[in-house]
Short mmCIF file of N, CA and C in Angstrom, two decimals:
data_model
loop_
_atom_site.label_atom_id
_atom_site.label_comp_id
_atom_site.label_asym_id
_atom_site.label_seq_id
_atom_site.Cartn_x
_atom_site.Cartn_y
_atom_site.Cartn_z
N UNK A 1 0.83 -1.20 0.00
CA UNK A 1 0.00 0.00 0.00
C UNK A 1 0.86 1.25 0.00
N UNK A 2 1.99 1.22 0.75
CA UNK A 2 2.89 2.37 0.78
C UNK A 2 3.45 2.66 -0.61
N UNK A 3 3.74 1.59 -1.35
CA UNK A 3 4.31 1.77 -2.68
C UNK A 3 3.34 2.50 -3.60
N UNK A 4 2.07 2.18 -3.52
CA UNK A 4 1.06 2.85 -4.35
C UNK A 4 0.95 4.33 -3.99
N UNK A 5 1.01 4.63 -2.70
CA UNK A 5 0.93 6.02 -2.25
C UNK A 5 2.16 6.77 -2.75
N UNK A 6 3.34 6.15 -2.61
CA UNK A 6 4.57 6.77 -3.11
C UNK A 6 4.51 6.96 -4.62
N UNK A 7 4.01 5.96 -5.32
CA UNK A 7 3.92 6.02 -6.77
C UNK A 7 2.98 7.15 -7.21
N UNK A 8 1.86 7.28 -6.54
CA UNK A 8 0.92 8.35 -6.87
C UNK A 8 1.53 9.72 -6.58
N UNK A 9 2.27 9.82 -5.47
CA UNK A 9 2.93 11.07 -5.11
C UNK A 9 3.99 11.43 -6.15
N UNK A 10 4.78 10.42 -6.56
CA UNK A 10 5.82 10.64 -7.57
C UNK A 10 5.18 11.08 -8.88
N UNK A 11 4.14 10.38 -9.31
CA UNK A 11 3.47 10.73 -10.57
C UNK A 11 2.92 12.15 -10.53
N UNK A 12 2.33 12.52 -9.40
CA UNK A 12 1.78 13.86 -9.25
C UNK A 12 2.88 14.92 -9.34
N UNK A 13 4.00 14.66 -8.65
CA UNK A 13 5.12 15.61 -8.66
C UNK A 13 5.73 15.71 -10.06
N UNK A 14 5.86 14.59 -10.75
CA UNK A 14 6.41 14.59 -12.11
C UNK A 14 5.49 15.37 -13.04
N UNK A 15 4.20 15.14 -12.92
CA UNK A 15 3.24 15.86 -13.78
C UNK A 15 3.28 17.36 -13.51
N UNK A 16 3.39 17.75 -12.25
CA UNK A 16 3.47 19.18 -11.93
C UNK A 16 4.73 19.81 -12.54
N UNK A 17 5.85 19.14 -12.38
CA UNK A 17 7.10 19.66 -12.95
C UNK A 17 7.04 19.68 -14.49
N UNK A 18 6.50 18.62 -15.08
CA UNK A 18 6.43 18.55 -16.54
C UNK A 18 5.47 19.60 -17.10
N UNK A 19 4.35 19.81 -16.41
CA UNK A 19 3.40 20.83 -16.85
C UNK A 19 4.05 22.22 -16.82
N UNK A 20 4.91 22.44 -15.84
CA UNK A 20 5.55 23.75 -15.71
C UNK A 20 6.71 23.92 -16.70
N UNK A 21 7.57 22.91 -16.83
CA UNK A 21 8.79 23.05 -17.63
C UNK A 21 8.78 22.27 -18.94
N UNK A 22 7.91 21.31 -19.09
CA UNK A 22 7.88 20.45 -20.28
C UNK A 22 7.77 21.19 -21.61
N UNK A 23 6.82 22.14 -21.72
CA UNK A 23 6.70 22.85 -23.00
C UNK A 23 7.99 23.59 -23.41
N UNK A 24 8.64 24.22 -22.45
CA UNK A 24 9.89 24.92 -22.75
C UNK A 24 11.00 23.96 -23.16
N UNK A 25 11.05 22.83 -22.49
CA UNK A 25 12.06 21.82 -22.82
C UNK A 25 11.79 21.23 -24.20
N UNK A 26 10.55 20.96 -24.49
CA UNK A 26 10.18 20.44 -25.80
C UNK A 26 10.55 21.43 -26.90
N UNK A 27 10.25 22.72 -26.68
CA UNK A 27 10.61 23.75 -27.66
C UNK A 27 12.12 23.82 -27.86
N UNK A 28 12.88 23.73 -26.76
CA UNK A 28 14.34 23.77 -26.85
C UNK A 28 14.86 22.59 -27.68
N UNK A 29 14.33 21.41 -27.42
CA UNK A 29 14.75 20.22 -28.18
C UNK A 29 14.44 20.39 -29.66
N UNK A 30 13.25 20.86 -29.97
CA UNK A 30 12.86 21.04 -31.37
C UNK A 30 13.67 22.16 -32.04
N UNK A 31 14.04 23.17 -31.28
CA UNK A 31 14.85 24.24 -31.84
C UNK A 31 16.27 23.75 -32.13
N UNK A 32 16.89 23.08 -31.16
CA UNK A 32 18.26 22.61 -31.32
C UNK A 32 18.37 21.48 -32.34
N UNK A 33 17.36 20.67 -32.43
CA UNK A 33 17.36 19.53 -33.36
C UNK A 33 16.32 19.76 -34.46
N UNK A 34 16.24 21.00 -34.96
CA UNK A 34 15.19 21.36 -35.91
C UNK A 34 15.23 20.56 -37.21
N UNK A 35 16.40 20.10 -37.60
CA UNK A 35 16.50 19.29 -38.83
C UNK A 35 16.17 17.82 -38.59
N UNK A 36 15.99 17.46 -37.34
CA UNK A 36 15.74 16.07 -36.97
C UNK A 36 14.56 16.01 -35.98
N UNK A 37 13.34 16.24 -36.44
CA UNK A 37 12.20 16.29 -35.52
C UNK A 37 11.96 14.99 -34.76
N UNK A 38 12.22 13.86 -35.39
CA UNK A 38 12.03 12.58 -34.70
C UNK A 38 13.02 12.44 -33.55
N UNK A 39 14.25 12.87 -33.78
CA UNK A 39 15.26 12.83 -32.72
C UNK A 39 14.90 13.80 -31.60
N UNK A 40 14.31 14.94 -31.95
CA UNK A 40 13.88 15.90 -30.93
C UNK A 40 12.80 15.28 -30.04
N UNK A 41 11.89 14.54 -30.65
CA UNK A 41 10.85 13.85 -29.88
C UNK A 41 11.47 12.78 -28.97
N UNK A 42 12.44 12.06 -29.50
CA UNK A 42 13.12 11.03 -28.70
C UNK A 42 13.81 11.65 -27.48
N UNK A 43 14.50 12.76 -27.70
CA UNK A 43 15.20 13.43 -26.60
C UNK A 43 14.19 13.91 -25.56
N UNK A 44 13.07 14.47 -26.02
CA UNK A 44 12.04 14.95 -25.10
C UNK A 44 11.52 13.79 -24.25
N UNK A 45 11.30 12.65 -24.87
CA UNK A 45 10.83 11.47 -24.13
C UNK A 45 11.88 10.99 -23.12
N UNK A 46 13.14 11.01 -23.54
CA UNK A 46 14.21 10.59 -22.62
C UNK A 46 14.29 11.52 -21.41
N UNK A 47 14.06 12.80 -21.64
CA UNK A 47 14.10 13.77 -20.54
C UNK A 47 12.96 13.50 -19.58
N UNK A 48 11.77 13.21 -20.12
CA UNK A 48 10.63 12.90 -19.27
C UNK A 48 10.93 11.67 -18.41
N UNK A 49 11.49 10.64 -19.03
CA UNK A 49 11.84 9.43 -18.27
C UNK A 49 12.90 9.72 -17.22
N UNK A 50 13.88 10.53 -17.58
CA UNK A 50 14.93 10.89 -16.61
C UNK A 50 14.32 11.66 -15.43
N UNK A 51 13.37 12.54 -15.74
CA UNK A 51 12.69 13.29 -14.68
C UNK A 51 11.93 12.33 -13.76
N UNK A 52 11.20 11.42 -14.34
CA UNK A 52 10.42 10.46 -13.55
C UNK A 52 11.34 9.64 -12.66
N UNK A 53 12.43 9.13 -13.22
CA UNK A 53 13.38 8.33 -12.43
C UNK A 53 14.04 9.14 -11.33
N UNK A 54 14.39 10.38 -11.63
CA UNK A 54 15.04 11.24 -10.64
C UNK A 54 14.10 11.59 -9.49
N UNK A 55 12.83 11.85 -9.82
CA UNK A 55 11.86 12.15 -8.76
C UNK A 55 11.62 10.90 -7.92
N UNK A 56 11.49 9.76 -8.58
CA UNK A 56 11.26 8.50 -7.86
C UNK A 56 12.42 8.18 -6.92
N UNK A 57 13.65 8.40 -7.38
CA UNK A 57 14.84 8.11 -6.57
C UNK A 57 15.25 9.29 -5.70
N UNK A 58 14.49 10.36 -5.76
CA UNK A 58 14.74 11.58 -4.98
C UNK A 58 16.16 12.11 -5.23
N UNK A 59 16.51 12.23 -6.53
CA UNK A 59 17.85 12.67 -6.91
C UNK A 59 17.91 14.16 -7.24
N UNK A 60 16.78 14.82 -7.33
CA UNK A 60 16.79 16.24 -7.68
C UNK A 60 16.98 17.04 -6.41
N UNK A 61 18.16 17.58 -6.28
CA UNK A 61 18.48 18.43 -5.13
C UNK A 61 18.60 19.85 -5.67
N UNK A 62 18.00 20.79 -5.02
CA UNK A 62 18.09 22.18 -5.48
C UNK A 62 16.98 22.51 -6.46
N UNK A 63 17.30 23.34 -7.41
CA UNK A 63 16.33 23.86 -8.36
C UNK A 63 16.01 22.83 -9.45
N UNK A 64 14.75 22.37 -9.54
CA UNK A 64 14.42 21.36 -10.56
C UNK A 64 14.53 21.91 -11.98
N UNK A 65 14.31 23.21 -12.16
CA UNK A 65 14.41 23.79 -13.51
C UNK A 65 15.85 23.69 -14.02
N UNK A 66 16.82 24.05 -13.18
CA UNK A 66 18.22 23.97 -13.62
C UNK A 66 18.63 22.52 -13.85
N UNK A 67 18.12 21.61 -13.04
CA UNK A 67 18.43 20.18 -13.22
C UNK A 67 17.88 19.72 -14.57
N UNK A 68 16.63 20.07 -14.86
CA UNK A 68 15.99 19.65 -16.11
C UNK A 68 16.73 20.21 -17.33
N UNK A 69 17.10 21.48 -17.30
CA UNK A 69 17.78 22.07 -18.45
C UNK A 69 19.20 21.53 -18.60
N UNK A 70 19.82 21.17 -17.51
CA UNK A 70 21.14 20.55 -17.59
C UNK A 70 21.03 19.17 -18.25
N UNK A 71 20.05 18.39 -17.85
CA UNK A 71 19.81 17.08 -18.46
C UNK A 71 19.49 17.26 -19.94
N UNK A 72 18.67 18.26 -20.24
CA UNK A 72 18.29 18.53 -21.63
C UNK A 72 19.52 18.83 -22.48
N UNK A 73 20.37 19.72 -22.00
CA UNK A 73 21.58 20.07 -22.75
C UNK A 73 22.45 18.84 -22.99
N UNK A 74 22.64 18.04 -21.95
CA UNK A 74 23.48 16.84 -22.08
C UNK A 74 22.89 15.83 -23.07
N UNK A 75 21.59 15.64 -23.03
CA UNK A 75 20.96 14.69 -23.95
C UNK A 75 20.97 15.19 -25.39
N UNK A 76 20.82 16.49 -25.58
CA UNK A 76 20.89 17.06 -26.94
C UNK A 76 22.30 16.86 -27.50
N UNK A 77 23.31 17.14 -26.69
CA UNK A 77 24.70 16.94 -27.13
C UNK A 77 24.97 15.48 -27.47
N UNK A 78 24.46 14.59 -26.65
CA UNK A 78 24.62 13.16 -26.89
C UNK A 78 23.94 12.77 -28.22
N UNK A 79 22.76 13.34 -28.46
CA UNK A 79 22.02 13.03 -29.69
C UNK A 79 22.77 13.54 -30.92
N UNK A 80 23.38 14.75 -30.82
CA UNK A 80 24.18 15.26 -31.94
C UNK A 80 25.29 14.28 -32.30
N UNK A 81 25.96 13.74 -31.30
CA UNK A 81 27.04 12.79 -31.55
C UNK A 81 26.49 11.53 -32.23
N UNK A 82 25.34 11.07 -31.79
CA UNK A 82 24.72 9.90 -32.40
C UNK A 82 24.35 10.17 -33.85
N UNK A 83 23.82 11.37 -34.12
CA UNK A 83 23.42 11.73 -35.49
C UNK A 83 24.64 11.71 -36.40
N UNK A 84 25.73 12.28 -35.94
CA UNK A 84 26.94 12.32 -36.76
C UNK A 84 27.46 10.92 -37.03
N UNK A 85 27.44 10.07 -36.01
CA UNK A 85 27.89 8.69 -36.21
C UNK A 85 26.94 7.93 -37.13
N UNK A 86 25.67 8.19 -36.98
CA UNK A 86 24.66 7.46 -37.74
C UNK A 86 24.65 7.85 -39.20
N UNK A 87 24.93 9.10 -39.48
CA UNK A 87 24.77 9.58 -40.84
C UNK A 87 26.01 10.20 -41.42
N UNK A 88 27.09 9.46 -41.40
CA UNK A 88 28.29 9.98 -42.06
C UNK A 88 27.98 10.03 -43.54
N UNK A 89 28.47 11.05 -44.14
CA UNK A 89 28.19 11.23 -45.56
C UNK A 89 29.48 11.10 -46.34
N UNK A 90 29.41 10.44 -47.45
CA UNK A 90 30.58 10.26 -48.28
C UNK A 90 30.45 11.14 -49.52
N UNK A 91 31.47 11.94 -49.71
CA UNK A 91 31.46 12.88 -50.82
C UNK A 91 32.41 12.33 -51.88
N UNK A 92 31.92 12.07 -53.07
CA UNK A 92 32.81 11.56 -54.10
C UNK A 92 33.54 12.71 -54.76
N UNK A 93 34.66 12.44 -55.36
CA UNK A 93 35.49 13.52 -55.88
C UNK A 93 35.12 14.00 -57.27
N UNK A 94 34.23 13.35 -57.98
CA UNK A 94 33.82 13.92 -59.26
C UNK A 94 32.44 13.45 -59.68
N UNK A 95 31.94 14.08 -60.75
CA UNK A 95 30.59 13.80 -61.22
C UNK A 95 30.41 12.36 -61.67
N UNK A 96 31.47 11.76 -62.23
CA UNK A 96 31.36 10.41 -62.77
C UNK A 96 31.36 9.36 -61.67
N UNK A 97 31.52 9.80 -60.44
CA UNK A 97 31.51 8.90 -59.30
C UNK A 97 32.54 7.80 -59.45
N UNK A 98 33.78 8.18 -59.85
CA UNK A 98 34.78 7.17 -60.12
C UNK A 98 35.44 6.63 -58.90
N UNK A 99 35.19 7.13 -57.83
CA UNK A 99 35.66 6.41 -56.70
C UNK A 99 36.03 6.83 -55.35
N UNK A 100 36.95 7.74 -55.25
CA UNK A 100 37.39 8.05 -53.88
C UNK A 100 36.23 8.68 -53.12
N UNK A 101 35.89 8.09 -52.03
CA UNK A 101 34.83 8.65 -51.21
C UNK A 101 35.46 9.21 -49.96
N UNK A 102 35.23 10.49 -49.77
CA UNK A 102 35.85 11.17 -48.64
C UNK A 102 34.84 11.25 -47.51
N UNK A 103 35.18 10.64 -46.39
CA UNK A 103 34.25 10.66 -45.28
C UNK A 103 34.23 12.06 -44.68
N UNK A 104 33.08 12.66 -44.70
CA UNK A 104 32.98 14.02 -44.18
C UNK A 104 31.64 14.20 -43.51
N UNK A 105 31.65 14.60 -42.28
CA UNK A 105 30.41 14.72 -41.54
C UNK A 105 29.77 16.08 -41.82
N UNK A 106 28.90 16.11 -42.82
CA UNK A 106 28.25 17.37 -43.12
C UNK A 106 26.78 17.29 -42.70
N UNK A 107 26.52 16.38 -41.81
CA UNK A 107 25.16 16.16 -41.38
C UNK A 107 24.47 17.42 -40.90
N UNK A 108 25.10 18.14 -40.02
CA UNK A 108 24.48 19.31 -39.44
C UNK A 108 24.44 20.45 -40.45
N UNK A 109 25.42 20.49 -41.36
CA UNK A 109 25.50 21.56 -42.34
C UNK A 109 24.66 21.25 -43.57
N UNK A 110 24.35 20.02 -43.79
CA UNK A 110 23.74 19.53 -45.01
C UNK A 110 22.55 20.34 -45.53
N UNK A 111 21.59 20.72 -44.69
CA UNK A 111 20.43 21.44 -45.24
C UNK A 111 20.79 22.78 -45.87
N UNK A 112 21.93 23.36 -45.49
CA UNK A 112 22.29 24.67 -46.01
C UNK A 112 23.28 24.59 -47.17
N UNK A 113 23.70 23.39 -47.56
CA UNK A 113 24.69 23.25 -48.62
C UNK A 113 24.08 22.46 -49.78
N UNK A 114 24.00 23.10 -50.93
CA UNK A 114 23.40 22.44 -52.09
C UNK A 114 24.38 21.44 -52.70
N UNK A 115 23.84 20.50 -53.44
CA UNK A 115 24.67 19.51 -54.13
C UNK A 115 25.59 20.20 -55.13
N UNK A 116 25.09 21.27 -55.79
CA UNK A 116 25.91 22.00 -56.76
C UNK A 116 27.14 22.60 -56.07
N UNK A 117 26.94 23.15 -54.87
CA UNK A 117 28.05 23.76 -54.14
C UNK A 117 29.06 22.69 -53.73
N UNK A 118 28.58 21.53 -53.32
CA UNK A 118 29.47 20.43 -52.95
C UNK A 118 30.30 20.00 -54.16
N UNK A 119 29.66 19.88 -55.33
CA UNK A 119 30.38 19.50 -56.54
C UNK A 119 31.41 20.56 -56.91
N UNK A 120 31.07 21.82 -56.75
CA UNK A 120 32.00 22.91 -57.03
C UNK A 120 33.22 22.82 -56.10
N UNK A 121 32.97 22.53 -54.82
CA UNK A 121 34.07 22.39 -53.86
C UNK A 121 34.98 21.23 -54.23
N UNK A 122 34.40 20.12 -54.68
CA UNK A 122 35.18 18.95 -55.07
C UNK A 122 36.12 19.29 -56.22
N UNK A 123 35.59 20.01 -57.21
CA UNK A 123 36.43 20.40 -58.36
C UNK A 123 37.54 21.35 -57.93
N UNK A 124 37.23 22.27 -57.03
CA UNK A 124 38.26 23.19 -56.53
C UNK A 124 39.36 22.40 -55.81
N UNK A 125 38.96 21.43 -55.01
CA UNK A 125 39.95 20.62 -54.27
C UNK A 125 40.83 19.84 -55.24
N UNK A 126 40.23 19.24 -56.27
CA UNK A 126 41.03 18.52 -57.26
C UNK A 126 42.02 19.45 -57.94
N UNK A 127 41.61 20.68 -58.22
CA UNK A 127 42.47 21.67 -58.87
C UNK A 127 43.63 22.11 -58.00
N UNK A 128 43.48 22.02 -56.68
CA UNK A 128 44.51 22.44 -55.75
C UNK A 128 45.56 21.35 -55.48
N UNK A 129 45.30 20.13 -55.93
CA UNK A 129 46.24 19.04 -55.69
C UNK A 129 47.46 19.17 -56.60
N UNK A 130 48.59 18.70 -56.11
CA UNK A 130 49.82 18.72 -56.92
C UNK A 130 49.70 17.67 -58.03
N UNK A 131 50.54 17.77 -59.07
CA UNK A 131 50.50 16.76 -60.13
C UNK A 131 50.73 15.34 -59.60
N UNK A 132 51.66 15.20 -58.65
CA UNK A 132 51.91 13.87 -58.07
C UNK A 132 50.68 13.34 -57.35
N UNK A 133 50.01 14.22 -56.60
CA UNK A 133 48.80 13.81 -55.88
C UNK A 133 47.70 13.43 -56.87
N UNK A 134 47.54 14.22 -57.92
CA UNK A 134 46.53 13.89 -58.93
C UNK A 134 46.83 12.57 -59.61
N UNK A 135 48.11 12.30 -59.87
CA UNK A 135 48.51 11.04 -60.48
C UNK A 135 48.15 9.87 -59.56
N UNK A 136 48.48 10.01 -58.27
CA UNK A 136 48.16 8.96 -57.30
C UNK A 136 46.65 8.76 -57.18
N UNK A 137 45.92 9.86 -57.14
CA UNK A 137 44.45 9.81 -57.06
C UNK A 137 43.91 9.05 -58.27
N UNK A 138 44.44 9.35 -59.43
CA UNK A 138 44.00 8.70 -60.65
C UNK A 138 44.28 7.20 -60.61
N UNK A 139 45.49 6.84 -60.20
CA UNK A 139 45.87 5.43 -60.18
C UNK A 139 45.08 4.62 -59.16
N UNK A 140 44.94 5.16 -57.96
CA UNK A 140 44.28 4.39 -56.90
C UNK A 140 42.77 4.38 -57.03
N UNK A 141 42.19 5.56 -57.26
CA UNK A 141 40.74 5.66 -57.15
C UNK A 141 39.99 5.65 -58.48
N UNK A 142 40.58 6.15 -59.51
CA UNK A 142 39.89 6.13 -60.80
C UNK A 142 40.16 4.84 -61.55
N UNK A 143 41.44 4.43 -61.57
CA UNK A 143 41.82 3.21 -62.29
C UNK A 143 41.82 1.98 -61.39
N UNK A 144 41.65 2.20 -60.09
CA UNK A 144 41.54 1.12 -59.09
C UNK A 144 42.72 0.15 -59.12
N UNK A 145 43.92 0.70 -59.23
CA UNK A 145 45.13 -0.12 -59.21
C UNK A 145 45.49 -0.48 -57.78
N UNK A 146 46.11 -1.61 -57.61
CA UNK A 146 46.58 -2.06 -56.30
C UNK A 146 47.88 -1.33 -55.95
N UNK A 147 48.12 -1.22 -54.65
CA UNK A 147 49.33 -0.53 -54.18
C UNK A 147 50.61 -1.15 -54.77
N UNK A 148 50.62 -2.46 -54.87
CA UNK A 148 51.80 -3.16 -55.38
C UNK A 148 52.11 -2.75 -56.82
N UNK A 149 51.07 -2.69 -57.68
CA UNK A 149 51.27 -2.32 -59.07
C UNK A 149 51.67 -0.85 -59.20
N UNK A 150 51.09 -0.02 -58.35
CA UNK A 150 51.45 1.40 -58.38
C UNK A 150 52.90 1.58 -57.96
N UNK A 151 53.32 0.83 -56.95
CA UNK A 151 54.71 0.92 -56.48
C UNK A 151 55.67 0.53 -57.61
N UNK A 152 55.33 -0.50 -58.34
CA UNK A 152 56.17 -0.94 -59.46
C UNK A 152 56.23 0.15 -60.53
N UNK A 153 55.08 0.72 -60.85
CA UNK A 153 55.01 1.76 -61.88
C UNK A 153 55.79 3.01 -61.47
N UNK A 154 55.69 3.39 -60.17
CA UNK A 154 56.37 4.59 -59.68
C UNK A 154 57.79 4.32 -59.21
N UNK A 155 58.20 3.07 -59.32
CA UNK A 155 59.54 2.66 -58.90
C UNK A 155 59.82 3.04 -57.44
N UNK A 156 58.92 2.59 -56.58
CA UNK A 156 59.06 2.83 -55.14
C UNK A 156 58.52 1.62 -54.40
N UNK A 157 58.49 1.68 -53.09
CA UNK A 157 57.99 0.53 -52.31
C UNK A 157 56.49 0.64 -52.10
N UNK A 158 55.89 -0.48 -51.80
CA UNK A 158 54.45 -0.53 -51.54
C UNK A 158 54.09 0.31 -50.31
N UNK A 159 54.94 0.25 -49.29
CA UNK A 159 54.68 1.04 -48.08
C UNK A 159 54.73 2.54 -48.37
N UNK A 160 55.61 2.94 -49.27
CA UNK A 160 55.67 4.36 -49.65
C UNK A 160 54.37 4.79 -50.32
N UNK A 161 53.83 3.93 -51.16
CA UNK A 161 52.55 4.23 -51.83
C UNK A 161 51.42 4.34 -50.81
N UNK A 162 51.42 3.43 -49.86
CA UNK A 162 50.39 3.48 -48.82
C UNK A 162 50.50 4.77 -48.02
N UNK A 163 51.73 5.17 -47.69
CA UNK A 163 51.93 6.41 -46.94
C UNK A 163 51.49 7.62 -47.76
N UNK A 164 51.81 7.64 -49.04
CA UNK A 164 51.39 8.75 -49.91
C UNK A 164 49.86 8.81 -50.00
N UNK A 165 49.25 7.63 -50.09
CA UNK A 165 47.79 7.57 -50.15
C UNK A 165 47.18 8.14 -48.86
N UNK A 166 47.75 7.78 -47.73
CA UNK A 166 47.29 8.29 -46.44
C UNK A 166 47.40 9.82 -46.40
N UNK A 167 48.55 10.34 -46.83
CA UNK A 167 48.75 11.80 -46.83
C UNK A 167 47.80 12.48 -47.81
N UNK A 168 47.55 11.84 -48.95
CA UNK A 168 46.62 12.40 -49.93
C UNK A 168 45.21 12.52 -49.34
N UNK A 169 44.73 11.45 -48.70
CA UNK A 169 43.40 11.48 -48.08
C UNK A 169 43.33 12.54 -46.99
N UNK A 170 44.38 12.63 -46.18
CA UNK A 170 44.42 13.63 -45.11
C UNK A 170 44.39 15.04 -45.69
N UNK A 171 45.14 15.27 -46.76
CA UNK A 171 45.18 16.57 -47.41
C UNK A 171 43.81 16.94 -47.99
N UNK A 172 43.18 16.00 -48.67
CA UNK A 172 41.87 16.25 -49.25
C UNK A 172 40.84 16.53 -48.15
N UNK A 173 40.90 15.74 -47.11
CA UNK A 173 39.95 15.92 -46.01
C UNK A 173 40.10 17.29 -45.36
N UNK A 174 41.33 17.73 -45.12
CA UNK A 174 41.52 19.03 -44.49
C UNK A 174 41.05 20.16 -45.41
N UNK A 175 41.30 20.02 -46.71
CA UNK A 175 40.82 21.03 -47.66
C UNK A 175 39.29 21.06 -47.68
N UNK A 176 38.67 19.88 -47.64
CA UNK A 176 37.20 19.82 -47.66
C UNK A 176 36.61 20.46 -46.40
N UNK A 177 37.19 20.16 -45.25
CA UNK A 177 36.71 20.76 -44.01
C UNK A 177 36.85 22.28 -44.05
N UNK A 178 38.00 22.75 -44.52
CA UNK A 178 38.25 24.19 -44.57
C UNK A 178 37.27 24.88 -45.52
N UNK A 179 37.06 24.30 -46.70
CA UNK A 179 36.14 24.88 -47.67
C UNK A 179 34.71 24.89 -47.13
N UNK A 180 34.32 23.80 -46.46
CA UNK A 180 32.96 23.71 -45.93
C UNK A 180 32.77 24.74 -44.83
N UNK A 181 33.75 24.88 -43.95
CA UNK A 181 33.64 25.87 -42.87
C UNK A 181 33.58 27.28 -43.44
N UNK A 182 34.43 27.58 -44.44
CA UNK A 182 34.41 28.92 -45.04
C UNK A 182 33.06 29.21 -45.68
N UNK A 183 32.51 28.20 -46.36
CA UNK A 183 31.22 28.42 -47.02
C UNK A 183 30.11 28.65 -45.99
N UNK A 184 30.09 27.83 -44.94
CA UNK A 184 29.04 27.97 -43.91
C UNK A 184 29.18 29.31 -43.21
N UNK A 185 30.41 29.74 -42.92
CA UNK A 185 30.61 31.04 -42.25
C UNK A 185 30.20 32.20 -43.15
N UNK A 186 30.24 32.00 -44.47
CA UNK A 186 29.86 33.09 -45.38
C UNK A 186 28.35 33.21 -45.53
N UNK A 187 27.60 32.22 -45.04
CA UNK A 187 26.13 32.28 -45.18
C UNK A 187 25.53 33.34 -44.27
#
């Protein structure tokens, strides 16, 4: 019988707190995750459950509003990380889709960047590469040659080709990040 009384008391307290702060928290979630409404709903539900558990375990000490908004901020940040992991986007280096796919997390920026602008950036990046880098890009990703054959053709070791490939990908990735940041900042 005590458990039912406690449960009713907890439910009443949770409902009072949610009625007071829930709409603001829901708006905050939808504002911060405006491109992902389903994720905003998920975060709002998680916050409600966290509130219920905290009230039940009597973990809210001090101001419940600050506790709720702190939990909200933490869960939104956690959700952003999940979104980025869940939706990595691969940007190919040319229109013909010949191959090299550059992993670039443009998830959050995506709605503001058109496909035409992304293609323009890819062409600019290709134009900025050195002749040696373009040659390696062509051999590995367009012609799909193995490192061993490329090493023989370039008269070097296979490990050297692998290292050059690593540096090429790193160079392209840094250029892509820089171009994307510059474009977003110019909006």
